[in-house]
Coordinates of C-alpha atoms and ligand atoms in Angstrom, one line a residue:
M6 CA -64.8 236.7 28.7
D7 CA -62.7 234.7 26.4
N8 CA -61.4 232.4 29.2
E9 CA -64.5 231.7 30.4
T10 CA -65.9 230.2 27.3
T11 CA -63.1 228.1 26.2
D12 CA -61.9 226.0 28.9
F13 CA -62.6 222.4 29.2
I14 CA -65.3 222.3 31.5
R15 CA -67.3 225.0 30.1
Q16 CA -66.8 223.2 26.7
R17 CA -68.3 220.0 28.4
I18 CA -71.1 222.1 30.0
E19 CA -72.2 223.6 26.8
A20 CA -72.3 220.3 25.0
D21 CA -74.3 219.0 27.9
L22 CA -76.9 221.8 27.5
A23 CA -76.9 221.7 24.0
S24 CA -77.7 217.8 24.2
N25 CA -80.7 218.2 26.9
A26 CA -78.6 216.2 29.1
L27 CA -79.1 218.0 32.1
A28 CA -82.7 217.3 33.5
K29 CA -82.4 220.2 36.2
G30 CA -79.9 222.5 34.6
V31 CA -76.2 223.3 35.9
I32 CA -75.8 222.6 39.4
T33 CA -72.5 222.8 41.0
R34 CA -71.1 222.7 44.6
F35 CA -68.2 224.1 46.6
P36 CA -67.2 221.4 49.4
P37 CA -64.7 222.5 51.9
E38 CA -64.1 220.7 54.6
P39 CA -64.4 222.9 57.6
N40 CA -60.8 222.4 59.0
G41 CA -59.2 225.7 58.4
F42 CA -59.3 228.6 56.4
L43 CA -59.8 228.9 52.7
H44 CA -56.8 229.8 50.8
I45 CA -56.2 231.4 47.1
G46 CA -56.3 227.6 45.7
H47 CA -59.9 227.4 47.1
A48 CA -60.5 230.5 45.3
K49 CA -59.7 229.1 42.2
S50 CA -62.4 226.2 42.9
I51 CA -65.0 228.6 44.1
C52 CA -64.7 231.1 40.9
L53 CA -64.8 228.1 38.8
N54 CA -68.0 226.3 40.9
F55 CA -69.8 229.4 41.3
G56 CA -68.7 231.0 38.0
V57 CA -70.3 228.2 35.6
A58 CA -73.2 228.4 37.8
Q59 CA -73.8 231.9 37.1
Q60 CA -72.7 231.8 33.6
Y61 CA -75.1 229.0 32.7
E62 CA -77.9 230.4 34.9
G63 CA -77.5 227.4 37.2
E64 CA -77.1 227.4 41.1
T65 CA -74.3 226.3 43.4
F66 CA -74.5 224.6 47.2
L67 CA -71.9 225.3 49.6
R68 CA -71.6 222.1 51.1
F69 CA -69.5 221.4 54.2
D70 CA -68.0 218.1 54.2
D71 CA -68.2 217.6 57.7
T72 CA -67.2 214.1 58.1
N73 CA -64.5 214.2 60.5
P74 CA -65.6 215.8 63.8
V75 CA -61.8 215.7 65.4
K76 CA -60.7 218.3 63.2
E77 CA -63.6 220.6 62.6
S78 CA -65.1 223.6 64.0
N79 CA -67.9 226.4 63.9
E80 CA -65.0 229.0 63.3
Y81 CA -64.2 227.6 60.3
V82 CA -67.6 227.1 59.0
E83 CA -68.1 231.0 59.6
S84 CA -64.8 231.9 58.3
I85 CA -65.8 230.3 54.7
Q86 CA -69.0 231.8 54.6
R87 CA -67.6 234.9 55.1
D88 CA -64.7 234.3 52.6
V89 CA -67.2 232.7 49.6
T90 CA -69.4 236.1 50.1
W91 CA -66.5 238.4 50.4
L92 CA -65.2 237.0 47.0
G93 CA -68.5 238.0 45.8
F94 CA -70.7 234.9 45.2
Q95 CA -73.9 233.7 46.7
W96 CA -75.0 230.1 47.2
K97 CA -78.4 228.5 46.8
A98 CA -78.3 227.2 50.0
I99 CA -75.5 225.8 52.8
T100 CA -75.8 221.9 53.2
H101 CA -73.7 219.4 54.9
A102 CA -72.7 216.2 54.6
S103 CA -74.0 215.8 58.0
D104 CA -77.4 216.5 56.8
Y105 CA -77.0 213.3 54.9
F106 CA -75.7 211.0 57.6
E107 CA -78.9 209.1 58.1
Q108 CA -79.2 208.2 54.3
I109 CA -75.7 207.6 54.0
Y110 CA -75.8 205.1 56.9
G111 CA -78.9 203.5 55.0
Y112 CA -77.0 203.1 51.7
A113 CA -74.2 201.3 53.6
E114 CA -76.7 198.9 55.5
A115 CA -78.3 198.1 51.8
L116 CA -74.7 197.6 50.6
M117 CA -74.0 195.0 53.3
R118 CA -77.8 193.3 52.6
D119 CA -76.4 192.9 49.2
G120 CA -73.0 191.2 50.2
K121 CA -71.3 194.1 49.0
A122 CA -70.0 195.4 51.8
Y123 CA -69.0 194.0 55.3
V124 CA -67.4 194.7 58.7
C125 CA -63.8 194.2 59.1
S126 CA -62.2 193.8 62.6
L127 CA -58.6 194.0 61.6
D128 CA -56.4 196.5 63.3
P129 CA -55.2 199.7 61.5
E130 CA -51.5 198.3 61.5
Q131 CA -53.0 195.2 60.1
M132 CA -55.1 196.7 57.4
R133 CA -52.2 198.5 56.2
A134 CA -50.0 195.4 55.8
T135 CA -52.8 193.7 53.9
R136 CA -53.1 196.3 51.6
G137 CA -50.5 195.5 49.1
T138 CA -48.3 197.8 47.4
L139 CA -48.7 199.9 43.5
T140 CA -46.9 196.6 42.4
E141 CA -48.3 193.9 44.6
A142 CA -51.8 192.7 45.2
G143 CA -53.4 193.0 48.9
E144 CA -55.0 190.2 50.7
N145 CA -58.2 189.6 51.5
S146 CA -59.4 190.6 55.0
P147 CA -60.3 187.5 57.1
Y148 CA -63.8 189.1 58.1
R149 CA -64.6 189.4 54.1
D150 CA -66.6 186.7 54.1
R151 CA -68.9 187.5 57.4
S152 CA -72.7 186.5 56.9
V153 CA -75.0 189.6 56.0
E154 CA -76.6 188.7 59.5
E155 CA -73.5 189.0 61.5
N156 CA -72.3 192.2 59.2
L157 CA -75.7 193.9 59.8
D158 CA -75.4 193.3 63.4
L159 CA -72.0 194.4 64.0
F160 CA -72.6 197.5 62.0
Q161 CA -75.8 198.5 64.2
R162 CA -73.8 198.0 67.3
M163 CA -70.8 200.1 65.9
R164 CA -73.4 202.9 65.2
A165 CA -75.1 202.2 68.9
G166 CA -71.8 202.9 70.5
E167 CA -70.6 199.4 71.8
F168 CA -67.2 199.3 70.5
P169 CA -64.1 201.7 71.0
D170 CA -62.5 203.7 68.3
G171 CA -60.3 201.5 66.0
T172 CA -62.0 198.3 66.8
H173 CA -63.9 197.9 63.3
V174 CA -64.7 199.7 60.4
A175 CA -67.3 199.1 57.3
R176 CA -65.6 198.4 54.0
L177 CA -66.9 198.0 50.4
K178 CA -66.0 194.5 49.1
I179 CA -64.6 195.3 45.6
D180 CA -61.3 194.1 44.8
M181 CA -57.8 193.5 46.8
A182 CA -56.0 193.1 43.8
S183 CA -57.4 196.0 41.7
A184 CA -54.4 198.0 40.2
N185 CA -55.9 201.0 41.9
L186 CA -55.7 201.1 45.7
N187 CA -58.6 203.0 46.4
M188 CA -60.6 200.1 45.0
R189 CA -59.1 197.4 47.4
D190 CA -61.9 197.2 49.8
P191 CA -61.9 200.8 50.7
V192 CA -63.1 201.9 54.2
I193 CA -66.6 203.8 54.5
Y194 CA -67.2 204.0 58.0
R195 CA -64.8 204.2 60.9
I196 CA -65.8 204.5 64.7
R197 CA -64.9 208.1 66.4
H198 CA -66.3 208.7 69.7
A199 CA -66.4 212.4 69.2
T200 CA -68.8 215.3 69.4
H201 CA -69.6 216.8 65.9
Q202 CA -69.6 220.4 65.8
R203 CA -73.5 220.0 64.2
T204 CA -74.7 216.2 65.0
G205 CA -73.2 216.6 68.8
D206 CA -73.2 213.1 70.0
A207 CA -75.9 211.6 67.7
W208 CA -73.0 209.3 65.9
C209 CA -69.9 207.7 66.7
I210 CA -69.7 206.3 63.7
Y211 CA -68.6 208.8 60.6
P212 CA -68.5 207.7 56.7
M213 CA -65.4 208.4 54.8
Y214 CA -65.0 211.3 52.2
D215 CA -65.2 208.9 49.2
F216 CA -68.2 207.0 50.4
T217 CA -69.8 210.4 51.3
H218 CA -69.0 212.8 48.6
G219 CA -70.8 211.3 45.7
I220 CA -73.8 210.2 47.5
C221 CA -74.2 214.2 48.5
D222 CA -73.5 214.9 45.1
A223 CA -76.3 212.7 43.8
I224 CA -78.8 214.0 46.2
E225 CA -78.0 217.5 45.6
H226 CA -78.3 216.6 41.7
V227 CA -75.0 218.2 41.2
S228 CA -74.5 218.1 37.2
H229 CA -71.0 218.8 37.0
S230 CA -68.9 217.5 40.0
L231 CA -65.6 219.4 39.8
C232 CA -62.6 218.2 41.8
T233 CA -58.8 218.6 41.9
L234 CA -56.5 216.0 39.9
E235 CA -55.5 214.1 42.7
F236 CA -59.2 212.8 42.8
A237 CA -59.0 211.2 39.3
D238 CA -57.8 208.2 40.9
H239 CA -60.8 208.2 43.2
R240 CA -63.1 208.3 40.3
P241 CA -63.6 204.7 39.9
L242 CA -64.6 204.4 43.6
Y243 CA -67.1 207.3 43.2
D244 CA -68.7 205.9 40.3
W245 CA -68.5 202.4 41.9
V246 CA -70.6 203.7 44.8
L247 CA -73.2 205.4 42.8
E248 CA -73.6 202.5 40.7
N249 CA -74.3 200.2 43.6
I250 CA -76.7 201.9 45.5
A251 CA -80.3 202.5 44.7
I252 CA -80.1 206.2 43.7
D253 CA -81.5 207.1 40.7
Y254 CA -78.9 210.1 39.6
H255 CA -75.5 209.8 38.8
P256 CA -73.3 212.7 38.5
P257 CA -70.0 212.8 36.6
Q258 CA -66.7 213.8 38.2
I259 CA -64.7 215.8 36.4
E260 CA -61.1 217.0 37.3
F261 CA -59.1 220.1 37.1
S262 CA -55.6 221.3 37.9
R263 CA -54.8 222.5 41.6
L264 CA -53.3 225.9 42.0
G265 CA -50.1 226.2 43.3
L266 CA -48.4 229.6 43.8
E267 CA -44.9 230.5 44.2
Y268 CA -43.6 231.4 47.9
T269 CA -46.1 230.0 49.7
V270 CA -47.6 226.7 51.0
M271 CA -51.1 225.8 50.5
S272 CA -52.3 222.8 52.3
K273 CA -54.2 223.5 55.2
R274 CA -52.2 221.1 57.1
L275 CA -49.1 223.1 56.6
L276 CA -51.0 226.6 57.3
H277 CA -52.2 225.1 60.4
R278 CA -48.7 224.6 61.7
L279 CA -47.8 228.2 60.9
V280 CA -50.8 229.4 62.8
D281 CA -50.5 226.9 65.8
E282 CA -46.8 227.3 66.2
N283 CA -47.4 231.0 66.1
L284 CA -45.2 231.7 63.1
V285 CA -47.4 234.1 62.0
N286 CA -50.1 236.2 63.5
G287 CA -53.1 233.9 63.0
W288 CA -55.0 232.7 60.1
D289 CA -55.8 236.0 58.5
D290 CA -51.9 237.4 58.9
P291 CA -51.3 239.4 55.7
R292 CA -48.4 237.0 54.8
M293 CA -50.8 233.9 54.6
P294 CA -52.3 232.6 51.2
T295 CA -55.8 232.5 53.3
L296 CA -58.6 234.9 51.8
A297 CA -58.7 236.1 54.9
G298 CA -55.0 237.1 55.0
L299 CA -55.1 238.6 51.4
R300 CA -58.3 240.7 52.6
R301 CA -56.1 241.9 55.5
R302 CA -53.4 242.8 53.3
G303 CA -56.1 245.1 51.2
V304 CA -56.0 242.7 48.1
P305 CA -59.6 243.3 46.5
A306 CA -61.7 240.6 46.0
S307 CA -62.0 241.4 42.2
A308 CA -58.3 241.0 42.1
I309 CA -58.3 237.5 43.3
R310 CA -61.1 236.8 41.0
E311 CA -59.5 238.5 37.9
F312 CA -56.4 236.4 38.9
C313 CA -58.4 232.9 38.8
Q314 CA -59.7 234.2 35.6
R315 CA -56.2 234.7 33.9
I316 CA -54.9 231.4 35.2
G317 CA -57.9 229.4 33.6
V318 CA -58.8 226.0 34.1
T319 CA -56.5 223.3 32.8
K320 CA -55.5 219.5 33.2
Q321 CA -52.0 220.5 34.0
D322 CA -50.8 220.8 37.4
N323 CA -48.6 224.3 37.5
V324 CA -47.3 226.5 40.0
I325 CA -48.0 230.2 39.1
E326 CA -45.9 233.0 39.8
M327 CA -46.8 235.7 42.8
N328 CA -46.0 238.2 39.9
L329 CA -49.3 237.7 38.3
L330 CA -51.3 238.1 41.6
D331 CA -49.2 241.2 42.2
F332 CA -49.9 242.6 38.6
C333 CA -54.0 241.5 39.1
I334 CA -54.0 243.5 42.5
R335 CA -51.8 246.4 40.8
Q336 CA -54.4 246.6 37.7
E337 CA -57.5 246.7 40.1
L338 CA -56.0 249.6 42.1
E339 CA -54.3 251.6 39.8
A340 CA -57.2 253.6 38.5
T341 CA -59.3 253.6 41.6
A342 CA -57.2 253.9 44.8
P343 CA -56.8 257.7 45.8
R344 CA -53.2 258.6 45.5
G345 CA -51.8 260.3 48.9
M346 CA -48.5 261.2 50.4
A347 CA -46.9 259.2 53.4
V348 CA -43.5 259.1 54.8
L349 CA -42.7 255.9 55.5
Q350 CA -39.1 256.6 57.4
P351 CA -39.3 260.3 58.0
L352 CA -36.1 262.7 57.8
K353 CA -36.8 266.1 59.2
V354 CA -36.2 269.2 56.5
V355 CA -36.3 272.9 58.0
I356 CA -37.0 275.4 55.5
S357 CA -35.2 278.2 57.0
N358 CA -36.6 281.0 54.4
Y359 CA -40.1 280.2 54.8
S360 CA -42.4 281.6 57.6
G361 CA -45.9 280.9 58.4
S362 CA -48.0 278.4 56.4
E363 CA -50.6 277.8 53.6
T364 CA -52.6 275.1 52.4
L365 CA -51.8 273.9 48.9
D366 CA -53.6 271.3 47.1
G367 CA -53.4 268.3 44.8
P368 CA -55.6 266.0 43.1
W369 CA -56.2 262.4 44.7
H370 CA -55.3 260.8 41.3
A371 CA -53.9 262.8 38.4
Q372 CA -55.5 260.5 35.8
N373 CA -58.7 260.3 37.2
E374 CA -60.2 263.6 38.3
A375 CA -63.1 261.9 39.5
L376 CA -61.5 260.8 42.6
G377 CA -61.2 265.1 43.4
R378 CA -58.9 266.8 45.3
R379 CA -57.4 267.4 48.6
E380 CA -55.7 270.0 50.7
L381 CA -52.0 270.1 51.5
P382 CA -50.8 271.9 54.8
F383 CA -47.5 273.1 53.9
S384 CA -44.9 275.3 56.5
N385 CA -41.6 275.3 57.3
E386 CA -41.3 271.9 58.8
I387 CA -41.8 269.0 56.9
Y388 CA -40.8 265.5 56.5
I389 CA -39.2 263.6 53.5
E390 CA -38.1 260.1 53.2
R391 CA -34.8 259.0 54.4
E392 CA -33.9 257.6 51.3
D393 CA -34.7 260.7 49.1
F394 CA -31.7 261.9 50.6
A395 CA -27.9 261.2 49.9
E396 CA -25.1 262.7 51.6
E397 CA -22.8 261.4 49.0
P398 CA -25.1 260.7 45.9
P399 CA -24.3 258.1 43.4
P400 CA -24.0 258.9 39.8
K401 CA -27.2 260.3 38.2
W402 CA -29.0 260.8 41.5
K403 CA -32.2 262.9 41.1
R404 CA -33.1 263.9 44.5
L405 CA -31.7 265.7 47.4
S406 CA -28.0 265.9 48.2
P407 CA -26.2 268.4 50.0
G408 CA -26.2 271.6 47.8
G409 CA -28.7 269.7 45.5
M410 CA -32.2 270.6 44.5
A411 CA -35.7 268.8 44.4
R412 CA -39.0 269.4 43.7
L413 CA -41.8 268.6 46.5
R414 CA -44.7 267.2 45.0
Y415 CA -47.5 269.9 44.3
A416 CA -45.4 272.2 46.4
Y417 CA -42.2 273.8 45.9
I418 CA -38.5 273.4 44.9
I419 CA -36.1 273.1 47.6
R420 CA -32.1 273.0 47.9
C421 CA -30.4 271.6 50.7
D422 CA -28.1 274.1 52.2
E423 CA -27.0 272.1 55.6
V424 CA -26.9 268.5 56.8
I425 CA -27.4 268.2 60.7
E426 CA -25.9 264.6 62.0
D427 CA -25.9 263.5 65.8
D428 CA -23.2 262.4 67.8
E429 CA -22.9 259.3 65.8
G430 CA -23.0 260.8 62.3
N431 CA -26.5 259.8 61.5
V432 CA -28.4 262.7 59.2
V433 CA -30.9 264.0 61.7
Q434 CA -32.3 266.9 59.8
L435 CA -31.8 268.9 56.6
N436 CA -32.0 272.7 56.3
C437 CA -33.0 273.6 53.2
S438 CA -34.0 277.0 51.4
Y439 CA -37.3 277.0 49.2
F440 CA -37.7 279.1 46.0
A441 CA -41.0 281.0 46.3
D442 CA -41.5 281.5 42.4
S443 CA -41.4 277.7 42.3
K444 CA -45.0 276.9 43.1
S445 CA -46.2 273.8 41.5
G446 CA -48.5 274.8 38.5
Q447 CA -47.2 278.5 38.8
D448 CA -43.5 277.9 38.5
T449 CA -41.6 280.7 36.9
S450 CA -38.3 280.2 38.4
G451 CA -36.8 278.6 35.5
L452 CA -35.2 275.8 37.8
K453 CA -35.4 272.3 36.5
P454 CA -34.6 269.9 39.1
K455 CA -34.8 266.4 38.1
G456 CA -36.3 264.5 40.9
V457 CA -39.9 265.4 42.5
V458 CA -40.1 263.9 46.2
H459 CA -43.0 263.3 48.5
W460 CA -43.0 264.8 51.7
V461 CA -45.6 265.4 54.8
D462 CA -45.9 268.7 56.7
A463 CA -44.3 268.0 60.1
D464 CA -47.0 269.6 62.1
A465 CA -50.3 268.7 60.5
G466 CA -48.9 264.9 59.3
V467 CA -50.6 262.2 61.2
P468 CA -48.3 259.3 62.9
I469 CA -49.2 255.9 61.4
Q470 CA -47.9 252.5 61.8
V471 CA -47.0 250.9 58.2
M472 CA -46.7 246.8 58.1
D473 CA -44.6 246.0 55.3
Y474 CA -45.0 242.8 54.5
G475 CA -42.6 240.7 52.3
R476 CA -43.0 237.2 51.2
L477 CA -43.2 234.5 54.2
F478 CA -41.0 232.1 52.4
K479 CA -37.1 232.9 50.9
V480 CA -37.7 230.0 48.2
P481 CA -40.3 230.0 45.5
S482 CA -41.3 226.2 46.3
P483 CA -41.0 225.4 50.1
S484 CA -41.7 221.6 50.7
A485 CA -43.9 220.3 53.1
Q486 CA -40.7 218.6 54.9
T487 CA -38.6 221.8 55.6
F488 CA -41.1 224.4 54.7
L489 CA -40.3 225.9 58.8
D490 CA -36.4 226.3 57.9
D491 CA -37.6 228.4 54.7
I492 CA -39.5 231.0 56.3
D493 CA -38.1 234.7 56.2
S494 CA -37.8 236.0 59.5
E495 CA -37.5 239.3 58.2
S496 CA -40.6 239.2 56.1
L497 CA -42.4 241.7 58.5
T498 CA -41.0 245.2 58.7
L499 CA -42.8 247.8 61.2
L500 CA -42.2 251.6 60.2
D501 CA -43.4 254.3 62.5
A502 CA -44.5 256.7 59.5
V503 CA -46.6 259.7 59.1
A504 CA -49.5 260.6 56.6
E505 CA -50.5 263.5 55.2
P506 CA -53.6 264.5 57.2
A507 CA -56.4 264.2 54.1
I508 CA -55.5 260.4 54.3
M509 CA -56.6 260.0 57.5
Q510 CA -60.1 261.9 56.8
H511 CA -60.7 260.1 53.5
D512 CA -63.1 257.2 53.9
A513 CA -61.7 255.3 51.5
E514 CA -59.6 251.9 52.7
R515 CA -57.2 251.6 50.2
F516 CA -54.3 254.0 49.1
Q517 CA -51.4 254.6 46.9
F518 CA -48.6 256.3 49.0
E519 CA -47.1 257.8 46.3
R520 CA -44.0 256.1 45.0
Q521 CA -44.2 253.5 47.9
G522 CA -47.0 251.0 46.8
Y523 CA -50.6 250.3 47.8
F524 CA -51.6 250.2 51.2
Y525 CA -54.7 249.0 53.3
R526 CA -56.1 250.6 56.5
D527 CA -56.2 247.7 58.7
Q528 CA -59.8 247.2 59.8
D529 CA -58.9 245.2 62.7
A530 CA -55.9 247.0 64.0
Q531 CA -56.2 247.8 67.9
G532 CA -55.1 251.1 69.3
S533 CA -55.0 254.7 68.8
V534 CA -52.5 254.7 66.1
A535 CA -53.7 253.8 62.4
V536 CA -52.1 250.7 60.6
F537 CA -51.7 250.5 57.1
N538 CA -50.8 247.2 55.6
K539 CA -48.9 246.9 52.4
T540 CA -50.6 245.3 49.8
V541 CA -48.4 245.4 46.9
S542 CA -45.3 247.6 45.6
L543 CA -45.8 249.7 42.8
R544 CA -43.5 247.6 40.6
E545 CA -42.2 243.9 40.5
G546 CA -39.5 244.4 43.3
F547 CA -38.5 241.2 44.5
Ligands
ATP27 P1 -56.0 221.4 51.8 O1 -54.9 220.2 50.9 O2 -55.5 222.5 51.5 O3 -56.4 220.8 53.0 P2 -58.3 220.1 50.6 O4 -58.6 219.6 49.0 O5 -58.2 219.3 51.7 O6 -57.3 221.2 50.4 P3 -61.1 221.3 51.1 O7 -61.8 222.0 52.1 O8 -61.6 219.5 51.0 O9 -59.3 221.2 51.2 O10 -61.3 221.7 49.5 C1 -62.6 221.7 49.1 C2 -62.6 222.4 47.6 O11 -61.4 223.2 47.1 C3 -62.2 220.8 46.9 O12 -63.2 220.6 45.8 C4 -60.7 221.0 46.3 O13 -60.5 219.9 45.5 C5 -60.4 222.4 46.4 N1 -59.3 222.8 46.4 C6 -58.4 222.4 47.5 N2 -57.0 223.2 47.2 C7 -57.4 223.7 46.0 C8 -56.2 224.6 45.2 N3 -55.0 224.5 45.4 N4 -56.6 224.8 43.8 C9 -57.7 224.4 43.4 N5 -58.7 223.9 44.3 C10 -58.4 223.4 45.4
MG28 MG1 -59.6 217.7 52.2

């Protein structure tokens, strides 16, 4: 809870509450543009906006910032709702910038009537050329002094669809010499003959983000408009708009740092390219930083909330280590995920002095008895992990080797008597003997093998497919220019594995495969063989 009460945004809210400055209490909004799937950076904003409203008994709007019909779609709208709900938050209402299009248009017309906005007919190239630079003032548009009548006439005809895209825009009349480029007569409307996913063909002019956002915040009576640092330079414009229209409420915009995460990219533009160019298997590919991808990898929503809590909210942009996210995931799963055995790269072991079969048993979690026990079928043919055998063991080797011994988890001690190889010298089978008096829990053998290995009965084991996901990028900070070159083409390993049968009968979605990591039963996998996605390894491994 510490974090929750100490960041600068919560301090601000508490001060506002203490001074009775909030007429309607705490109201926040999460305002995604429905032009892609949400990523873990958005989770930071969601946890903040919904989190403070929850904490101070306020409300949060889920507002779709749908002002750019060309890039937006209902698929994204639906995925955003699914992801916010999955993260564990509830909105007061879903709203859309487009709900307010008529009102926003009215404010633009009023600004024209007041001589504070005009229709500009420069083409985009000319507009860029006259905008100036960081060190040089821009030039006034030759259309800046159009009469109010002419402006209103042109604007209405823009709305009526008389002009093609790009021929005119509406701009605010602020200051072409402002040191802040955002204040140099910013465009507030452009012509786009495009069908909008909600308003259809009702509009062919669409308001720009900077004009729209503050108006929506004011209409919804947002008490604290929280956005990321790159909008700090837009705040004077946000304020200008609200000060110059006839609206009786003016929310404060407060900026916080964006989340950056190592070994991934977080901009929707770049994520789009990964999807569109088939470099991943869709938005929910478990290697993606999207919430859909993390969910499919098996990351519990609680781990993401914990992660967001730990990174906190500051004014310093920072890049967080992937290890912190992995740590949060492990911490969530450690006590709660049942622990079973699956052999990811099976090597057959024949136990020559054992005949018949029996049912052993073991707890689902040695430290959490509440998770119960499961049965473990055992017979003279089992699989062990290929890497738990070394034909020429390195020093201090604790697992199986020719003539060496190891304990089978919850079963017996075995000794490797014979190594069977194929024509190419690959080890294909071990012939072992077991010690009947070494059964786990009743061991009287006096033998003390150093290693314990996991295993699955060959007959009763169930074939599964394991997707072992590594990081999508080879470098900690892939750049927007070269990120495609930095993709690790070996970031997905497919394994034909075998799981103990009790895992397949258990209704949990997440398991620890002992000694291997945490795995998630893919809910969307097609086909008859169950697919398990590796969520995270047991230890920091990269
Ligand atoms: P992108 O650059 O990925 O497209 P965006 O900011 O354009 O991101 P929006 O859909 O407009 O995406 O974002 C909705 C909200 O989420 C905004 O308030 C934005 O500030 C916030 N947000 C987006 N990315 C991050 C991030 N990496 N960290 C924190 N907040 C973020
Ligand atoms: Mg955006």
